[in-house]
mmCIF file of C-alpha atoms and ligand atoms in Angstrom:
data_model
loop_
_atom_site.group_PDB
_atom_site.id
_atom_site.type_symbol
_atom_site.label_atom_id
_atom_site.label_comp_id
_atom_site.label_asym_id
_atom_site.label_seq_id
_atom_site.Cartn_x
_atom_site.Cartn_y
_atom_site.Cartn_z
ATOM 1 C CA MET A 1 119.166 112.352 138.346
ATOM 2 C CA LYS A 2 120.366 109.494 135.048
ATOM 3 C CA LEU A 3 122.278 106.482 136.606
ATOM 4 C CA LYS A 4 123.992 103.725 134.923
ATOM 5 C CA ILE A 5 124.902 100.314 136.459
ATOM 6 C CA VAL A 6 128.712 99.951 136.917
ATOM 7 C CA GLU A 7 129.577 96.703 135.817
ATOM 8 C CA TYR A 8 132.332 94.035 136.781
ATOM 9 C CA PRO A 9 135.767 94.655 135.887
ATOM 10 C CA ASP A 10 135.305 98.633 136.522
ATOM 11 C CA ARG A 11 137.845 98.996 139.315
ATOM 12 C CA LYS A 12 135.611 101.582 140.969
ATOM 13 C CA LEU A 13 133.060 98.406 142.308
ATOM 14 C CA LYS A 14 136.219 97.858 144.553
ATOM 15 C CA GLU A 15 136.124 101.550 146.459
ATOM 16 C CA LYS A 16 135.173 101.657 149.792
ATOM 17 C CA SER A 17 132.086 103.794 149.958
ATOM 18 C CA GLU A 18 131.848 107.037 152.480
ATOM 19 C CA ILE A 19 130.169 106.978 155.797
ATOM 20 C CA VAL A 20 126.519 109.335 154.706
ATOM 21 C CA LYS A 21 126.402 112.351 157.344
ATOM 22 C CA GLN A 22 124.071 114.775 155.243
ATOM 23 C CA PHE A 23 120.516 113.086 155.534
ATOM 24 C CA ASP A 24 118.908 116.116 153.304
ATOM 25 C CA LYS A 25 117.710 116.288 149.621
ATOM 26 C CA GLU A 26 120.383 114.849 147.655
ATOM 27 C CA LEU A 27 120.656 111.981 149.219
ATOM 28 C CA HIS A 28 116.382 110.945 148.558
ATOM 29 C CA LYS A 29 117.535 112.041 144.989
ATOM 30 C CA LEU A 30 119.713 109.545 144.881
ATOM 31 C CA LEU A 31 117.807 106.606 146.604
ATOM 32 C CA ASP A 32 114.795 107.440 144.636
ATOM 33 C CA ALA A 33 116.952 107.270 141.192
ATOM 34 C CA MET A 34 118.323 103.791 142.744
ATOM 35 C CA TYR A 35 115.176 102.361 143.120
ATOM 36 C CA GLU A 36 113.978 103.279 139.706
ATOM 37 C CA MET A 37 117.259 101.738 138.300
ATOM 38 C CA MET A 38 117.048 98.925 140.711
ATOM 39 C CA ILE A 39 113.327 98.016 139.387
ATOM 40 C CA LYS A 40 113.999 98.658 135.916
ATOM 41 C CA SER A 41 116.889 96.282 136.177
ATOM 42 C CA ASN A 42 115.192 93.391 138.053
ATOM 43 C CA GLY A 43 117.175 93.829 140.551
ATOM 44 C CA ILE A 44 116.420 93.051 144.600
ATOM 45 C CA GLY A 45 119.132 94.408 146.025
ATOM 46 C CA LEU A 46 121.494 97.572 144.616
ATOM 47 C CA ALA A 47 124.137 99.562 146.553
ATOM 48 C CA ALA A 48 125.117 102.951 145.971
ATOM 49 C CA ILE A 49 128.288 102.199 144.500
ATOM 50 C CA GLN A 50 126.789 99.908 141.756
ATOM 51 C CA VAL A 51 125.564 103.459 140.493
ATOM 52 C CA GLY A 52 128.650 105.191 140.776
ATOM 53 C CA TYR A 53 128.446 106.862 143.929
ATOM 54 C CA ALA A 54 130.969 105.825 147.359
ATOM 55 C CA LYS A 55 128.156 106.418 149.725
ATOM 56 C CA GLN A 56 127.018 104.032 152.530
ATOM 57 C CA ALA A 57 123.500 103.136 151.402
ATOM 58 C CA LEU A 58 121.633 100.616 149.533
ATOM 59 C CA LEU A 59 118.424 99.020 148.727
ATOM 60 C CA LEU A 60 116.932 95.917 149.265
ATOM 61 C CA ASN A 61 112.989 94.941 147.824
ATOM 62 C CA LEU A 62 112.371 91.577 147.990
ATOM 63 C CA PRO A 63 109.602 89.885 145.895
ATOM 64 C CA ASP A 64 106.980 88.930 148.788
ATOM 65 C CA GLU A 65 105.318 85.080 148.938
ATOM 66 C CA ASN A 66 103.200 85.552 145.616
ATOM 67 C CA ASP A 67 106.441 86.258 144.018
ATOM 68 C CA GLU A 68 105.412 90.392 143.764
ATOM 69 C CA GLN A 69 107.588 93.271 144.555
ATOM 70 C CA SER A 70 106.451 95.739 146.057
ATOM 71 C CA ILE A 71 107.676 99.114 147.388
ATOM 72 C CA ASP A 72 106.120 98.464 151.321
ATOM 73 C CA ASN A 73 108.609 95.860 151.046
ATOM 74 C CA LEU A 74 111.306 98.370 150.013
ATOM 75 C CA ILE A 75 114.400 98.759 152.782
ATOM 76 C CA GLU A 76 116.709 101.821 152.135
ATOM 77 C CA MET A 77 120.011 101.346 154.852
ATOM 78 C CA ILE A 78 122.472 104.066 155.147
ATOM 79 C CA ASN A 79 125.420 103.372 157.110
ATOM 80 C CA PRO A 80 124.383 99.947 158.122
ATOM 81 C CA THR A 81 126.982 97.517 160.389
ATOM 82 C CA ILE A 82 125.828 93.801 161.209
ATOM 83 C CA ILE A 83 126.350 93.323 165.036
ATOM 84 C CA LYS A 84 125.403 89.729 165.306
ATOM 85 C CA THR A 85 125.761 87.062 163.002
ATOM 86 C CA SER A 86 124.360 83.274 163.704
ATOM 87 C CA GLY A 87 124.681 79.601 161.221
ATOM 88 C CA GLU A 88 125.863 78.764 157.724
ATOM 89 C CA THR A 89 123.878 79.004 154.699
ATOM 90 C CA THR A 90 124.456 78.759 150.579
ATOM 91 C CA TYR A 91 122.636 80.554 148.184
ATOM 92 C CA GLN A 92 123.207 81.164 144.066
ATOM 93 C CA GLU A 93 123.482 84.717 144.196
ATOM 94 C CA GLY A 94 123.851 87.134 141.097
ATOM 95 C CA CYS A 95 124.551 90.941 140.700
ATOM 96 C CA LEU A 96 123.153 93.780 138.504
ATOM 97 C CA SER A 97 127.047 94.377 138.092
ATOM 98 C CA VAL A 98 127.787 90.534 137.058
ATOM 99 C CA PRO A 99 124.927 90.108 134.648
ATOM 100 C CA SER A 100 124.147 86.673 133.460
ATOM 101 C CA PHE A 101 126.530 84.985 136.205
ATOM 102 C CA TYR A 102 125.246 82.700 139.042
ATOM 103 C CA GLU A 103 127.550 81.195 141.936
ATOM 104 C CA ASP A 104 126.709 79.462 145.456
ATOM 105 C CA VAL A 105 128.058 82.113 147.714
ATOM 106 C CA ASP A 106 128.766 81.042 151.836
ATOM 107 C CA ARG A 107 127.074 83.390 154.383
ATOM 108 C CA TYR A 108 125.486 83.682 157.693
ATOM 109 C CA GLU A 109 122.090 82.356 158.132
ATOM 110 C CA SER A 110 120.601 85.174 160.289
ATOM 111 C CA VAL A 111 122.643 88.843 160.942
ATOM 112 C CA THR A 112 121.040 91.531 163.212
ATOM 113 C CA VAL A 113 121.760 95.042 161.606
ATOM 114 C CA ASN A 114 121.934 98.654 162.934
ATOM 115 C CA TYR A 115 121.414 101.361 160.198
ATOM 116 C CA GLN A 116 119.711 104.469 159.405
ATOM 117 C CA ASP A 117 116.643 105.253 157.624
ATOM 118 C CA ARG A 118 116.592 108.375 154.860
ATOM 119 C CA TYR A 119 116.030 110.849 157.789
ATOM 120 C CA GLY A 120 118.824 109.560 160.290
ATOM 121 C CA ASN A 121 116.492 107.396 162.138
ATOM 122 C CA LYS A 122 118.796 104.247 163.734
ATOM 123 C CA LYS A 123 117.075 101.765 163.561
ATOM 124 C CA THR A 124 117.679 97.813 164.152
ATOM 125 C CA LEU A 125 116.835 94.622 162.283
ATOM 126 C CA ASP A 126 116.846 90.882 162.621
ATOM 127 C CA ALA A 127 116.915 89.109 159.476
ATOM 128 C CA ASP A 128 116.852 85.260 157.962
ATOM 129 C CA GLY A 129 116.258 83.672 154.689
ATOM 130 C CA LEU A 130 116.838 85.220 151.366
ATOM 131 C CA LEU A 131 116.647 88.995 152.670
ATOM 132 C CA SER A 132 119.994 87.734 155.438
ATOM 133 C CA ILE A 133 121.999 86.606 152.140
ATOM 134 C CA ALA A 134 120.599 90.300 150.311
ATOM 135 C CA ILE A 135 121.981 92.467 153.035
ATOM 136 C CA GLN A 136 125.386 90.520 153.477
ATOM 137 C CA HIS A 137 125.044 91.032 149.780
ATOM 138 C CA GLU A 138 124.939 94.618 149.678
ATOM 139 C CA ILE A 139 126.983 95.677 152.635
ATOM 140 C CA ASP A 140 130.026 93.792 150.929
ATOM 141 C CA HIS A 141 129.426 95.813 148.440
ATOM 142 C CA LEU A 142 130.016 98.995 150.817
ATOM 143 C CA LYS A 143 133.308 97.283 151.369
ATOM 144 C CA GLY A 144 134.290 96.734 147.869
ATOM 145 C CA ILE A 145 133.794 93.362 147.529
ATOM 146 C CA LEU A 146 131.826 91.642 144.518
ATOM 147 C CA PHE A 147 130.517 87.565 145.709
ATOM 148 C CA ILE A 148 132.657 86.922 142.865
ATOM 149 C CA ASP A 149 135.388 87.725 145.596
ATOM 150 C CA LYS A 150 134.203 84.929 148.066
ATOM 151 C CA LEU A 151 134.092 82.172 145.383
ATOM 152 C CA SER A 152 136.773 79.181 146.013
ATOM 153 C CA TYR A 153 140.190 79.650 143.524
ATOM 154 C CA SER A 154 138.237 77.076 141.507
ATOM 155 C CA ARG A 155 135.354 78.735 141.489
ATOM 156 C CA ARG A 156 136.636 82.019 140.335
ATOM 157 C CA LYS A 157 138.204 80.455 137.805
ATOM 158 C CA LYS A 158 135.663 79.269 136.329
ATOM 159 C CA PHE A 159 133.839 82.690 136.384
ATOM 160 C CA GLU A 160 137.099 83.984 134.723
ATOM 161 C CA LYS A 161 136.801 81.612 131.855
ATOM 162 C CA GLU A 162 132.976 81.959 131.465
ATOM 163 C CA TYR A 163 133.098 85.899 131.880
ATOM 164 C CA LYS A 164 135.965 86.287 129.005
ATOM 165 C CA LYS A 165 133.984 84.171 126.593
ATOM 166 C CA MET A 166 130.726 86.192 127.051
ATOM 167 C CA GLN A 167 132.861 89.226 126.575
ATOM 168 C CA LYS A 168 133.978 88.497 123.712
ATOM 169 C CA GLU A 169 130.566 87.099 122.231
ATOM 170 C CA LYS A 170 129.025 90.264 122.763
ATOM 171 C CA LYS A 171 132.332 92.214 120.871
ATOM 172 C CA PRO A 172 133.133 89.939 118.464
ATOM 173 C CA SER A 173 137.203 90.748 118.020
ATOM 174 C CA LYS A 174 137.727 93.275 115.027
ATOM 175 C CA LYS A 175 139.591 90.776 112.901
HETATM 176 C C1 LIG B 1 121.097 89.164 132.640
HETATM 177 C C2 LIG B 1 121.252 89.329 133.920
HETATM 178 O O1 LIG B 1 121.891 89.589 134.430
HETATM 179 O O2 LIG B 1 120.128 88.935 135.127
HETATM 180 C C3 LIG B 1 120.104 89.305 136.438
HETATM 181 C C4 LIG B 1 120.994 88.791 137.309
HETATM 182 C C5 LIG B 1 120.921 89.488 138.313
HETATM 183 C C6 LIG B 1 120.266 90.112 138.660
HETATM 184 C C7 LIG B 1 119.844 90.572 139.990
HETATM 185 C C8 LIG B 1 120.478 90.351 141.253
HETATM 186 C C9 LIG B 1 120.129 91.213 142.894
HETATM 187 O O3 LIG B 1 119.124 91.926 142.260
HETATM 188 N N1 LIG B 1 121.015 90.982 143.138
HETATM 189 C C10 LIG B 1 120.810 91.255 144.907
HETATM 190 C C11 LIG B 1 121.819 90.723 145.735
HETATM 191 C C12 LIG B 1 120.922 89.249 146.036
HETATM 192 C C13 LIG B 1 121.756 88.273 145.808
HETATM 193 C C14 LIG B 1 121.509 87.228 146.220
HETATM 194 C C15 LIG B 1 120.487 86.794 147.107
HETATM 195 C C16 LIG B 1 119.595 88.274 147.363
HETATM 196 C C17 LIG B 1 120.041 89.376 146.887
HETATM 197 C C18 LIG B 1 118.907 90.629 137.956
HETATM 198 C C19 LIG B 1 119.405 89.850 136.558
HETATM 199 O O4 LIG B 1 118.170 90.078 135.450
HETATM 200 C C20 LIG B 1 117.431 89.496 134.836
HETATM 201 C C21 LIG B 1 116.392 90.264 134.043
HETATM 202 O O5 LIG B 1 117.240 88.411 135.336
HETATM 203 CO CO1 LIG B 2 125.302 93.043 144.041
#
C-alpha cells in the first residue's frame, strides 16, 4: 500500500471522514501503512484523510519522557468521539499536511474520548497535556478541519502570506 501525504491546499483535506464499519484486513493494512508513513515523516499524529482515505481512523504516537517514540505508545483510534472536555490550553501546533508552518492553537486542556480499536473493541480514554491536544487536532481532521482553520483572522492572513512566499520559493516562477 503506497501512501502519499495530502498537503494543504488540497481540498481532499476538507472532506468529512466516513464511519468505519469493517474491522478487517483492509483496515489493518491501512493502519500499518499509516504508521510507517507517520514515523518516516517524523509525525506524532496522523489521520487517514491525510493519506487520502476519508475513514474515521487516526494514529497517535507521542514521544515518551526521554523523547523516544516507541510503538508501545502507539494509539490507534477508530470512530472516535469526544464525550467530555474541560479547561483550556494553547500549544504551537504543526501538521504533516501543512509542512513548515507552526502556530498557537487554543484547545481544551483535558478530553475523554470513546473510540474503537482495530478489532472493533470499544475503549474510553481520559487524556490531558500533549495527548489531549493531539487527539483534538486529529479528530478535527476527521471533520475536515485543519489547525490553520482555527486561527484568528490576523494569524490566518499571516499564514496565507507566508505560505504563498514558501510556495514561490519551492517553484520559482517560469519567467
Ligand atoms: C518541515 C516540516 O514540515 O516539519 C514538520 C512539521 C510537522 C510535523 C508533524 C506534526 C504532527 O505530527 N502533528 C500531529 C498533530 C499534533 C500537533 C500538535 C501537537 C500534538 C499533535 C513534522 C515535521 O517534520 C519534521 C522533520 O519535523
Ligand atoms: Co494534522
